[in-house]
Short mmCIF file of C-alpha atoms in Angstrom, two decimals:
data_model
loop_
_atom_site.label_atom_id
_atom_site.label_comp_id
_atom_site.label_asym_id
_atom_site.label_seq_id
_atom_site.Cartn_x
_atom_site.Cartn_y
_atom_site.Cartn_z
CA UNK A 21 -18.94 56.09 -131.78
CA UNK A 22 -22.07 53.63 -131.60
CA UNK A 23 -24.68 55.82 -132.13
CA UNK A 24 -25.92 56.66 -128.80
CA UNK A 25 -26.13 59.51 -126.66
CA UNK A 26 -25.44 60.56 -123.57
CA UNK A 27 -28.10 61.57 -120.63
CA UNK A 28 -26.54 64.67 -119.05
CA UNK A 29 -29.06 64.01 -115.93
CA UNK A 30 -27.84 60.69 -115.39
CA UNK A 31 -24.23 61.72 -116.04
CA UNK A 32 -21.43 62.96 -113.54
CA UNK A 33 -19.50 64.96 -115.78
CA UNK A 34 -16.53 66.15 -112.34
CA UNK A 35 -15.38 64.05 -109.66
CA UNK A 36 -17.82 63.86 -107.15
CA UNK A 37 -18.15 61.66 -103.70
CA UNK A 38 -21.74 61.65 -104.04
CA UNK A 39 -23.87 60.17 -107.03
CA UNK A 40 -27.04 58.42 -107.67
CA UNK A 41 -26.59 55.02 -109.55
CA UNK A 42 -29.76 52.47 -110.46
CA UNK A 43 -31.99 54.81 -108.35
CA UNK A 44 -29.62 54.55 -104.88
CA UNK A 45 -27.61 57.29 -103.54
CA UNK A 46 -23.85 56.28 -103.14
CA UNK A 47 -22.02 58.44 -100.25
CA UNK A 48 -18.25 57.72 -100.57
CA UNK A 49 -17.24 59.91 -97.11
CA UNK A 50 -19.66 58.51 -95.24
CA UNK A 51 -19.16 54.93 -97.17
CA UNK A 52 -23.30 54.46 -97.21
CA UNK A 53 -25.67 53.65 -99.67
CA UNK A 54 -29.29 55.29 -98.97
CA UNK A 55 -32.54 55.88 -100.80
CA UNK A 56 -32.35 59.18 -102.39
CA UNK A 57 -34.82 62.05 -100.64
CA UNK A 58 -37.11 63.00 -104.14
CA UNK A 59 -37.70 58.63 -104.82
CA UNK A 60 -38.37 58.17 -100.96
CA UNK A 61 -40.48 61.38 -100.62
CA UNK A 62 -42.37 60.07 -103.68
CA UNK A 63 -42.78 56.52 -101.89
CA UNK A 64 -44.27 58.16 -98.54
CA UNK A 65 -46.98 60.34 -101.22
CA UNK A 66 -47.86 56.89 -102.27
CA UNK A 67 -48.07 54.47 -99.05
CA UNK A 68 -50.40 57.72 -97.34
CA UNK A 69 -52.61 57.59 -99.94
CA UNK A 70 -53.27 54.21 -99.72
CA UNK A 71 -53.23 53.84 -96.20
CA UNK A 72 -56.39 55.82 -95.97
CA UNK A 73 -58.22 53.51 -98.30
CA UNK A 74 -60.68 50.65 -96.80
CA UNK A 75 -60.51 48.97 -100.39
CA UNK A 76 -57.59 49.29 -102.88
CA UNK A 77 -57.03 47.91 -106.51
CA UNK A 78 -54.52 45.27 -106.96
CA UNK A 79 -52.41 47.17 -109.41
CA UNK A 80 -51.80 49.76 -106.72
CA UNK A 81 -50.92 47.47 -104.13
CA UNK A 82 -48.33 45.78 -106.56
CA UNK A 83 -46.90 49.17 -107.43
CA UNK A 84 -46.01 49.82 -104.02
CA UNK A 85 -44.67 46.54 -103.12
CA UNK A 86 -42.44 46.75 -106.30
CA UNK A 87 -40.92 50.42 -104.99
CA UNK A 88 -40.14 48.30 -101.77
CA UNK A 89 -38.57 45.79 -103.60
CA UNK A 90 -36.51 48.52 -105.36
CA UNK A 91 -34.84 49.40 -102.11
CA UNK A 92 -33.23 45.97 -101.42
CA UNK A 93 -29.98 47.14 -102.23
CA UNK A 94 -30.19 49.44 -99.04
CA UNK A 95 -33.28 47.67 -96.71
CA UNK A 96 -31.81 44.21 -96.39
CA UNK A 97 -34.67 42.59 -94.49
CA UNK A 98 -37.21 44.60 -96.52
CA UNK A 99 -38.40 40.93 -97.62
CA UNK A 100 -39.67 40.57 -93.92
CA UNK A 101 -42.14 43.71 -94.04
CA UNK A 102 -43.47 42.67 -97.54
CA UNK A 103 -44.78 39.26 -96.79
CA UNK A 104 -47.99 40.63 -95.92
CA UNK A 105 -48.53 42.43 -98.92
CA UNK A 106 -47.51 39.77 -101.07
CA UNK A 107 -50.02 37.49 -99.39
CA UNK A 108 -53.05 39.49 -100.33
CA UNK A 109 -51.92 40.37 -103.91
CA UNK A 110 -51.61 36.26 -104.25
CA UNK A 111 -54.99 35.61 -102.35
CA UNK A 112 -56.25 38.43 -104.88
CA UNK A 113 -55.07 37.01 -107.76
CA UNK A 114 -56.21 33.54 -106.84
CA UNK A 115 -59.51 34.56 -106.17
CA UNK A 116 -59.90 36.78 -109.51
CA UNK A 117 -61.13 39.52 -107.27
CA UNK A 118 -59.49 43.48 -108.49
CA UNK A 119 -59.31 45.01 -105.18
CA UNK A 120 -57.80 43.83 -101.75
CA UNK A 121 -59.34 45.00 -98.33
CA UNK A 122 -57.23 47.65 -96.42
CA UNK A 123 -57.70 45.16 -93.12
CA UNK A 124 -55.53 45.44 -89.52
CA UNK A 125 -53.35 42.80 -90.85
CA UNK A 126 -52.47 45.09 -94.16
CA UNK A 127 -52.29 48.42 -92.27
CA UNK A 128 -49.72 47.32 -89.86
CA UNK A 129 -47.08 46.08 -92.33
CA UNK A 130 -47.88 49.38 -94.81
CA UNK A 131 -47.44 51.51 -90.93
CA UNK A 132 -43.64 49.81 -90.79
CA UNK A 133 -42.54 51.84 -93.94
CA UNK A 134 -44.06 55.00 -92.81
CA UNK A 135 -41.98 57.86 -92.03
CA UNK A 136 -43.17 59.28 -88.95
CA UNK A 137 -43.07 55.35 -87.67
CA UNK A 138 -39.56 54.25 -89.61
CA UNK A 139 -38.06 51.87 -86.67
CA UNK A 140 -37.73 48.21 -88.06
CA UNK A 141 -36.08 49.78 -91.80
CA UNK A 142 -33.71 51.91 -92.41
CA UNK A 143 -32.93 54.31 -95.26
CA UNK A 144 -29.25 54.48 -95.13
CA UNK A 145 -26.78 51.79 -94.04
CA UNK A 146 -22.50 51.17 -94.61
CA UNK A 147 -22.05 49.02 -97.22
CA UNK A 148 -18.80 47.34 -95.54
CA UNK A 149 -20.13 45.33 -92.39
CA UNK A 150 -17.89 45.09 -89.87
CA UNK A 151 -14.82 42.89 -89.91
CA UNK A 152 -14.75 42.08 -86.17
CA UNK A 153 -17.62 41.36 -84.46
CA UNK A 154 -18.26 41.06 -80.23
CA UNK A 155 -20.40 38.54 -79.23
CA UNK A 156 -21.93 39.16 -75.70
CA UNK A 157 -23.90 35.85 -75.43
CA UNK A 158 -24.24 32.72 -76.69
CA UNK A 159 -27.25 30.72 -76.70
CA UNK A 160 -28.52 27.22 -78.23
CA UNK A 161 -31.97 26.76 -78.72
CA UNK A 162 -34.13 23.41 -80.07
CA UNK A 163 -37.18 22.43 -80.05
CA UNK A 164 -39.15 18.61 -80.51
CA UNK A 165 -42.87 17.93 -81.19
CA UNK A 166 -43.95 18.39 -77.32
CA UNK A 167 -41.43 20.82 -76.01
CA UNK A 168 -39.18 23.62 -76.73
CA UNK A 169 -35.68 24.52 -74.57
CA UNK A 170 -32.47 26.14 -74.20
CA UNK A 171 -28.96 26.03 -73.36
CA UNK A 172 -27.44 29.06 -72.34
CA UNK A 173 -23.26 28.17 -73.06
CA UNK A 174 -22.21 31.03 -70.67
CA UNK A 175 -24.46 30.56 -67.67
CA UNK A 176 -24.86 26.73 -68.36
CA UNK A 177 -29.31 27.71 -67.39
CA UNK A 178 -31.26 25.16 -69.36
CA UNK A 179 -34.88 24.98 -69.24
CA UNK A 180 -37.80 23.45 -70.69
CA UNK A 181 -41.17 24.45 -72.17
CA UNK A 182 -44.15 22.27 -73.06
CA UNK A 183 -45.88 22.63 -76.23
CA UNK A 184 -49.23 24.14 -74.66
CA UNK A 185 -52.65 23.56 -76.70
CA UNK A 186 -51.98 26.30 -79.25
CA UNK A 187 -48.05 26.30 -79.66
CA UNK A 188 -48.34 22.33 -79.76
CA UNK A 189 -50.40 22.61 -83.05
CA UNK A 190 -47.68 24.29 -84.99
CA UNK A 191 -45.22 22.72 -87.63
CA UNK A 192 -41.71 22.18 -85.90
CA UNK A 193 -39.87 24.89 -87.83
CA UNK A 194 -42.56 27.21 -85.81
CA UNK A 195 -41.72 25.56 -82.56
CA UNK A 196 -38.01 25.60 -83.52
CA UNK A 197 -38.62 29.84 -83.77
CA UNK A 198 -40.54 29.92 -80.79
CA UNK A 199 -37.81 28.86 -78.56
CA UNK A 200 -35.41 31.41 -79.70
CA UNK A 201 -38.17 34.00 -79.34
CA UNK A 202 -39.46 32.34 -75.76
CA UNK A 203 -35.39 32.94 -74.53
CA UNK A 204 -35.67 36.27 -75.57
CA UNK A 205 -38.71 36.99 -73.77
CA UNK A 206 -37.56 36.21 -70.75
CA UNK A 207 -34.35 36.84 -71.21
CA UNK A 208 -34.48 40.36 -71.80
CA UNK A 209 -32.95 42.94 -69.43
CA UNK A 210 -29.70 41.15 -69.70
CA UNK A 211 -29.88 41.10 -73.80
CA UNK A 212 -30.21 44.83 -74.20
CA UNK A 213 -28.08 46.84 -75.99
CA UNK A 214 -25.90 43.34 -76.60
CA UNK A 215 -24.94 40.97 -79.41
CA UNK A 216 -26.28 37.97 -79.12
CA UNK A 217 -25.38 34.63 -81.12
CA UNK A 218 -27.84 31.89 -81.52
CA UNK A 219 -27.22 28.26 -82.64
CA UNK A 220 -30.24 26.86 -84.12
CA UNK A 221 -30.42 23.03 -86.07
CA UNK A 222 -33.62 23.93 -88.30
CA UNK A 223 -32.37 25.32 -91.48
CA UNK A 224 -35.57 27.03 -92.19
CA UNK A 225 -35.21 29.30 -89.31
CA UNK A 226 -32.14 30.24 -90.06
CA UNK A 227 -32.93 31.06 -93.28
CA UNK A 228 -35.73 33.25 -92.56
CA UNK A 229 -34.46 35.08 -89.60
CA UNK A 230 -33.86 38.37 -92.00
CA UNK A 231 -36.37 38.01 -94.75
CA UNK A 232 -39.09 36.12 -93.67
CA UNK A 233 -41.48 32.72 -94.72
CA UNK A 234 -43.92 32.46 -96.42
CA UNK A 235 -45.27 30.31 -93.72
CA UNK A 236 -47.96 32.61 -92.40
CA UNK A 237 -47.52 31.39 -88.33
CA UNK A 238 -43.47 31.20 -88.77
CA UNK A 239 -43.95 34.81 -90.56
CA UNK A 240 -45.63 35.90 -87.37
CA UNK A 241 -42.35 34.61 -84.94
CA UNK A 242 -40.09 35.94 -87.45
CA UNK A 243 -41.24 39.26 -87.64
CA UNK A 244 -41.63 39.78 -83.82
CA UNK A 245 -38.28 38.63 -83.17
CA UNK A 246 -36.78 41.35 -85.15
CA UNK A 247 -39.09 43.83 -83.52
CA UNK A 248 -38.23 42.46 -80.50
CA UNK A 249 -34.55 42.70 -81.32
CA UNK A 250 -34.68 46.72 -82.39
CA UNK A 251 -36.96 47.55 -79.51
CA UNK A 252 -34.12 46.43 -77.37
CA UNK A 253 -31.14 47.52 -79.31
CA UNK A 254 -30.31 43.79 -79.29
CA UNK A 255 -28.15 42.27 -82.49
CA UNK A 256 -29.11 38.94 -83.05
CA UNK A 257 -27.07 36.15 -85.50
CA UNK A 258 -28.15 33.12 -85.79
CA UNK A 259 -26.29 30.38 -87.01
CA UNK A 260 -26.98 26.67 -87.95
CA UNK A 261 -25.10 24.10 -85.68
CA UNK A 262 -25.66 19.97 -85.89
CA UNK A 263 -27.70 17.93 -83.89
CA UNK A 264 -24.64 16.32 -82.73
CA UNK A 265 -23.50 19.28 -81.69
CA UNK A 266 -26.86 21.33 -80.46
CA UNK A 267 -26.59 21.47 -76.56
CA UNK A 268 -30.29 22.37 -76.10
CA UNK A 269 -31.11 19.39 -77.46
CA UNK A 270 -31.99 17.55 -74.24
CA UNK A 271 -33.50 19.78 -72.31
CA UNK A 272 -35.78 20.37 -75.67
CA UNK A 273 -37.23 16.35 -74.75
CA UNK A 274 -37.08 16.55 -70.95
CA UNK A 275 -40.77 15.82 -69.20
CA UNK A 276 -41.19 15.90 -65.54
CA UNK A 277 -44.15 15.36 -63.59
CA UNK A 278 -42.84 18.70 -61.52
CA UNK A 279 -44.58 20.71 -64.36
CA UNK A 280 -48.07 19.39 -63.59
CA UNK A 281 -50.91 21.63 -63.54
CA UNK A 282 -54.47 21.92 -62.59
CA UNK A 283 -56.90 21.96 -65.35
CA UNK A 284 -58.81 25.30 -66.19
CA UNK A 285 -61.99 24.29 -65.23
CA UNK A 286 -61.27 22.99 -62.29
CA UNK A 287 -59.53 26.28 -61.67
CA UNK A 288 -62.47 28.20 -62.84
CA UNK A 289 -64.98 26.55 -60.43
CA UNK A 290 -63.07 27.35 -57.38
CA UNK A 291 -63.26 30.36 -58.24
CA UNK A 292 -66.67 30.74 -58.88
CA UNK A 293 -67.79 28.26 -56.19
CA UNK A 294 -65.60 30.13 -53.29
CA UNK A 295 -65.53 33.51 -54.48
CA UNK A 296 -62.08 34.10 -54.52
CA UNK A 297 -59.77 35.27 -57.05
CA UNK A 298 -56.36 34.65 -56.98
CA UNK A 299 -53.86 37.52 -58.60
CA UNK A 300 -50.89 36.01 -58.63
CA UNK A 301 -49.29 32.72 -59.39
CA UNK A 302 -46.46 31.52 -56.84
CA UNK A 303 -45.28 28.84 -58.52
CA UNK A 304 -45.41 28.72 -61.89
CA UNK A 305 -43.54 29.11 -65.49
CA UNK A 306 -43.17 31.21 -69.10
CA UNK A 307 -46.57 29.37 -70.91
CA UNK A 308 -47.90 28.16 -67.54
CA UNK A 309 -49.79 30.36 -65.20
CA UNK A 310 -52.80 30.93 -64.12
CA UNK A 311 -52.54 34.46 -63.32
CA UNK A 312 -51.17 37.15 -65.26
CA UNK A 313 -48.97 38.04 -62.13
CA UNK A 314 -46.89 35.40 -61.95
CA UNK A 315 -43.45 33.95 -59.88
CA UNK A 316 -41.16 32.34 -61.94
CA UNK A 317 -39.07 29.03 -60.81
CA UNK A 318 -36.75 30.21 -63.54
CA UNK A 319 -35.19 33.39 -64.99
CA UNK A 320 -37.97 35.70 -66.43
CA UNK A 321 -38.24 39.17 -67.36
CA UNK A 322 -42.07 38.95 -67.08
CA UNK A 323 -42.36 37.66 -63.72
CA UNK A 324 -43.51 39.50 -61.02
CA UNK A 325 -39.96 37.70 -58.83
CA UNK A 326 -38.14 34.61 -59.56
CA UNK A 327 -38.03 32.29 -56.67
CA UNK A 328 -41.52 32.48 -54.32
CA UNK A 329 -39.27 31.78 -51.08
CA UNK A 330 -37.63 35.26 -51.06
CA UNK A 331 -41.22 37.11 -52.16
CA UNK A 332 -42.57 38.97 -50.00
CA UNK A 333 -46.59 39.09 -50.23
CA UNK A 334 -48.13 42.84 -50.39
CA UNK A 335 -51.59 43.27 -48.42
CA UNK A 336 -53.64 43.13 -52.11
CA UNK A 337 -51.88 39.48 -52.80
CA UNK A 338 -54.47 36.60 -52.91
CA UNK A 339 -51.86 33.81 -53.80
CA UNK A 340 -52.53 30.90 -56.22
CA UNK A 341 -50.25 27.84 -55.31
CA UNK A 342 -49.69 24.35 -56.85
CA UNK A 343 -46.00 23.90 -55.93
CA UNK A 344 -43.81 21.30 -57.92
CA UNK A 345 -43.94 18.13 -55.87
CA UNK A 346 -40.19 17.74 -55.00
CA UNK A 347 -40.23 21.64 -53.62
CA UNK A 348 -43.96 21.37 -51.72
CA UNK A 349 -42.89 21.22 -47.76
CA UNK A 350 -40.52 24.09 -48.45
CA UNK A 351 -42.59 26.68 -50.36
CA UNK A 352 -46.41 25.65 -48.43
CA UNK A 353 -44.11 26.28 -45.04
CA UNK A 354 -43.16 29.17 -46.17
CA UNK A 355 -46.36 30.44 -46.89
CA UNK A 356 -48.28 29.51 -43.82
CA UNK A 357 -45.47 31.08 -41.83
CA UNK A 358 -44.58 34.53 -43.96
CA UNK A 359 -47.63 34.91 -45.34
CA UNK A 360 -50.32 33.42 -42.91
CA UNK A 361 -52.60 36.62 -43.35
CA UNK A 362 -52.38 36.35 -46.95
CA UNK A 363 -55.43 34.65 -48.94
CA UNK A 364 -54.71 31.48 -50.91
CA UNK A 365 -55.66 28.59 -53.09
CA UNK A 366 -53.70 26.39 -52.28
CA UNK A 367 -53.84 22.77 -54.66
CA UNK A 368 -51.96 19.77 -52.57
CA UNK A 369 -52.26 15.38 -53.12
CA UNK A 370 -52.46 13.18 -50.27
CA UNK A 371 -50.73 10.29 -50.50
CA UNK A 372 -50.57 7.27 -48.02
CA UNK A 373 -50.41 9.70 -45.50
CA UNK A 374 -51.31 12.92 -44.72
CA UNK A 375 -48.82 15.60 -45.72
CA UNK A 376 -46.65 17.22 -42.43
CA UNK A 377 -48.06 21.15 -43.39
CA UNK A 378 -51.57 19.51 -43.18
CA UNK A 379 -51.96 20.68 -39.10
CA UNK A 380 -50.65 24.07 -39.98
CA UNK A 381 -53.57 24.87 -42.51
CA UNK A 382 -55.47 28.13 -40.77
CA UNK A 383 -58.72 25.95 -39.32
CA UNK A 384 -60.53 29.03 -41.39
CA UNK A 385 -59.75 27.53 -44.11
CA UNK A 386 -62.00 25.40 -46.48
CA UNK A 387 -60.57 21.77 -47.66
CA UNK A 388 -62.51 20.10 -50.95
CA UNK A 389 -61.31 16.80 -52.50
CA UNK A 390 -60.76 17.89 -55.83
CA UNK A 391 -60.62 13.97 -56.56
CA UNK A 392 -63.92 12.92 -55.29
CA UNK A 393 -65.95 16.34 -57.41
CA UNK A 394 -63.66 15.81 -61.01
CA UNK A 395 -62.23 12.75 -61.03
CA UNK A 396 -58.95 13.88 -62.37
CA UNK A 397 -58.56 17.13 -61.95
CA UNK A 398 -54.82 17.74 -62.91
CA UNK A 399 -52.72 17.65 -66.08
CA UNK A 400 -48.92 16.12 -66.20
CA UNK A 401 -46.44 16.94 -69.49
CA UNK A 402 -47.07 14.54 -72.50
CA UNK A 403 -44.71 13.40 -75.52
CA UNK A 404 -48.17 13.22 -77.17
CA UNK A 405 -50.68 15.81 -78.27
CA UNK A 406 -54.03 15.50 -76.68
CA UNK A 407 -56.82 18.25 -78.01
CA UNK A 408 -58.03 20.37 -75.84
CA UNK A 409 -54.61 20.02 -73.70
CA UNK A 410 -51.95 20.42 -75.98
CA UNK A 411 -49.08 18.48 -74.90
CA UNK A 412 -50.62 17.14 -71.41
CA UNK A 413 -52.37 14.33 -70.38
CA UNK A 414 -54.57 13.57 -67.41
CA UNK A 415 -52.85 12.14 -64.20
CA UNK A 416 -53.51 8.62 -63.03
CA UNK A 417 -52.41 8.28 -59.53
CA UNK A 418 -53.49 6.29 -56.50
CA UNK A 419 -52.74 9.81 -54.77
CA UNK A 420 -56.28 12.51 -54.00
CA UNK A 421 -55.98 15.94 -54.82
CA UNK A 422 -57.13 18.67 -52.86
CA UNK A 423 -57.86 22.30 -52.37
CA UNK A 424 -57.64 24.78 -49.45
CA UNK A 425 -59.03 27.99 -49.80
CA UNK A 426 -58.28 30.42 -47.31
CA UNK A 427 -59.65 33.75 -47.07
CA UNK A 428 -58.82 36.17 -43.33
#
């Protein structure tokens, strides 16, 4: 009646629960939309080609990214796995240069839409989500300039981490990120296979939980947060809540001097100067050990135990120990007692007097005032960022420090 015509390829001339509409497949049985076979199969040609390339021509790159764009309607967080690409086409274009190095960077976001690797997209989803949703856990999570914490509303754990030298450089939305993907970390046998909800107060996290910044280092957290989440079968939310209302918020501005720490180089020297090499940290945290073996004070899925009094040493232990002041008399007696044939490093103060485990020290063993060679030679948490440091600051205290170093 107007003139046109009609495309008998595009048209569906009998009923039919399956049809392709604006290039997505629409499955009425199975109530999905996916990426028809032919347009993905033609995508795949495409990405393999240029995967192989060490240098490839902007136009190409922006073809590709534009078919990825095409499948919003079905890849929801595709934004998230472009940001990459987008990045280079922008530096590219800046720069007036034609063609775009294939670097690591490149080649692992162009690996996430690869077939034979297709884990963090899918092809096919519902396109009802689900009505009622069960929510396993709920966390809050904050973070201020020098630390980042949690508040975990079913347990009641809180905990603290200070900002160390590179995480205390970062923009607070990044810090804010962090602590979500810190709780996760070690928090992760119990999150598996669950639904977790998360109450964050930075918008901008929020926002970007499914599609990503354009904030390179907030990119980064992003993107291995969702990875994170599909490697465990995890489904996060999360949600914006108020200050007023964000229970994380103090322990995300709690300091204690229980979190002090000896400084690398003074760390470094013993080892040198004594030949000895400690393996495993007994009392330490997340972002603060010395070893990569490591016992935890608090829950953590990548400790080696949580809680050094119920550890038992093994015969190829050589234990690095700077117990928390308020917990010192307990965990040093326990290791002179349980584990008196184990070797240590073993960092202590002396205050007025001499401390009561003092006499029990193997005679073996060699005692250095750590005072006397470095002056000071330990690091408490800081509200202000010191380079080099991070979030520390020297201690000043009328106190020495010392070292044992026992070796059977």
């Amino acid at each position: 009646l107007l003139g046109g015509f009609v495309s008998k390829e595009k048209s569906t001339p009998v009923c039919s629960t399956r049809m392709e509409f604006l290039g997505i497949m629409i499955d009425t049985i199975k109530c999905t939309l996916s990426i028809p076979v032919y347009k993905w199969e033609k995508f795949q040609t495409k990405l393999k080609n240029a995967r192989q390339k060490k240098l490839i021509f902007y136009k190409e790159l922006e073809i590709i990214r534009g078919l990825m764009c095409s499948f919003l309607v079905v890849i929801h967080n595709m934004q998230l796995y472009i940001r990459t690409i987008t990045r280079k086409l922008c530096e590219s274009e800046e720069k007036d240069i034609p063609y775009i190095e294939m670097d690591t960077e490149l080649k692992q976001e162009l690996d996430i839409w690869l077939d034979d690797r297709l884990k963090y997209i899918s092809i096919e989803r519902p396109w009802l989500d689900l009505s009622v949703k069960t929510i396993d856990k709920t966390v809050y999570t904050d973070a201020s300039g020098y630390a980042g914490g949690w508040h975990d509303f079913d347990t009641k754990e809180e905990h603290t981490i200070v900002w160390n030298e590179k995480d205390g450089q970062y923009t607070i939305a990044v810090k804010e990120a962090l602590a979500i993907h810190y709780y996760f970390q070690t928090h992760a046998s119990e999150l598996k296979n669950k639904r977790v909800l998360v109450y964050c107060d930075n918008q901008a996290v929020v926002a970007c939980y499914e599609i990503g910044s354009r904030n390179k280092p907030l990119n980064k957290v992003i993107t291995d947060m969702n990875m994170w989440a599909v490697n465990n079968n995890t489904k996060v939310q999360i949600e914006w809540v108020s200050t007023t209302e964000q229970l994380a918020d103090d322990p995300s501005r709690s300091v204690s001097q229980n979190n002090e720490i000896l400084k690398n180089e003074v760390f470094n020297w013993i080892k040198k100067e004594y030949n000895i090499h400690p393996n495993i940290d007994v009392a330490a945290d997340f972002n603060n050990h010395k070893c990569h073996r490591y016992i935890s004070r608090h829950q953590d899925q990548n400790a080696e135990h949580i809680n050094y009094l119920s550890y038992k040493a093994s015969k190829t232990d050589i234990l690095y120990h700077f117990p928390p002041k308020n917990a010192a008399n307990f965990m040093i007696a326990k290791m002179l007692k349980k584990d008196k044939n184990t070797p240590f490093v073993l960092i202590y103060h002396v205050f007025e007097e001499v401390p009561a485990f003092l006499p029990y020290i193997p005679k073996k063993a060699k005692l250095v005032n750590l005072t006397q060679k470095f002056g000071r030679p330990t690091l408490i948490p800081s509200k202000k960022f010191n380079e080099g440091m991070g979030y520390y600051k020297e201690k000043t205290s009328t106190a020495t420090t010392w070292c044992a170093i026992y070796k059977p």
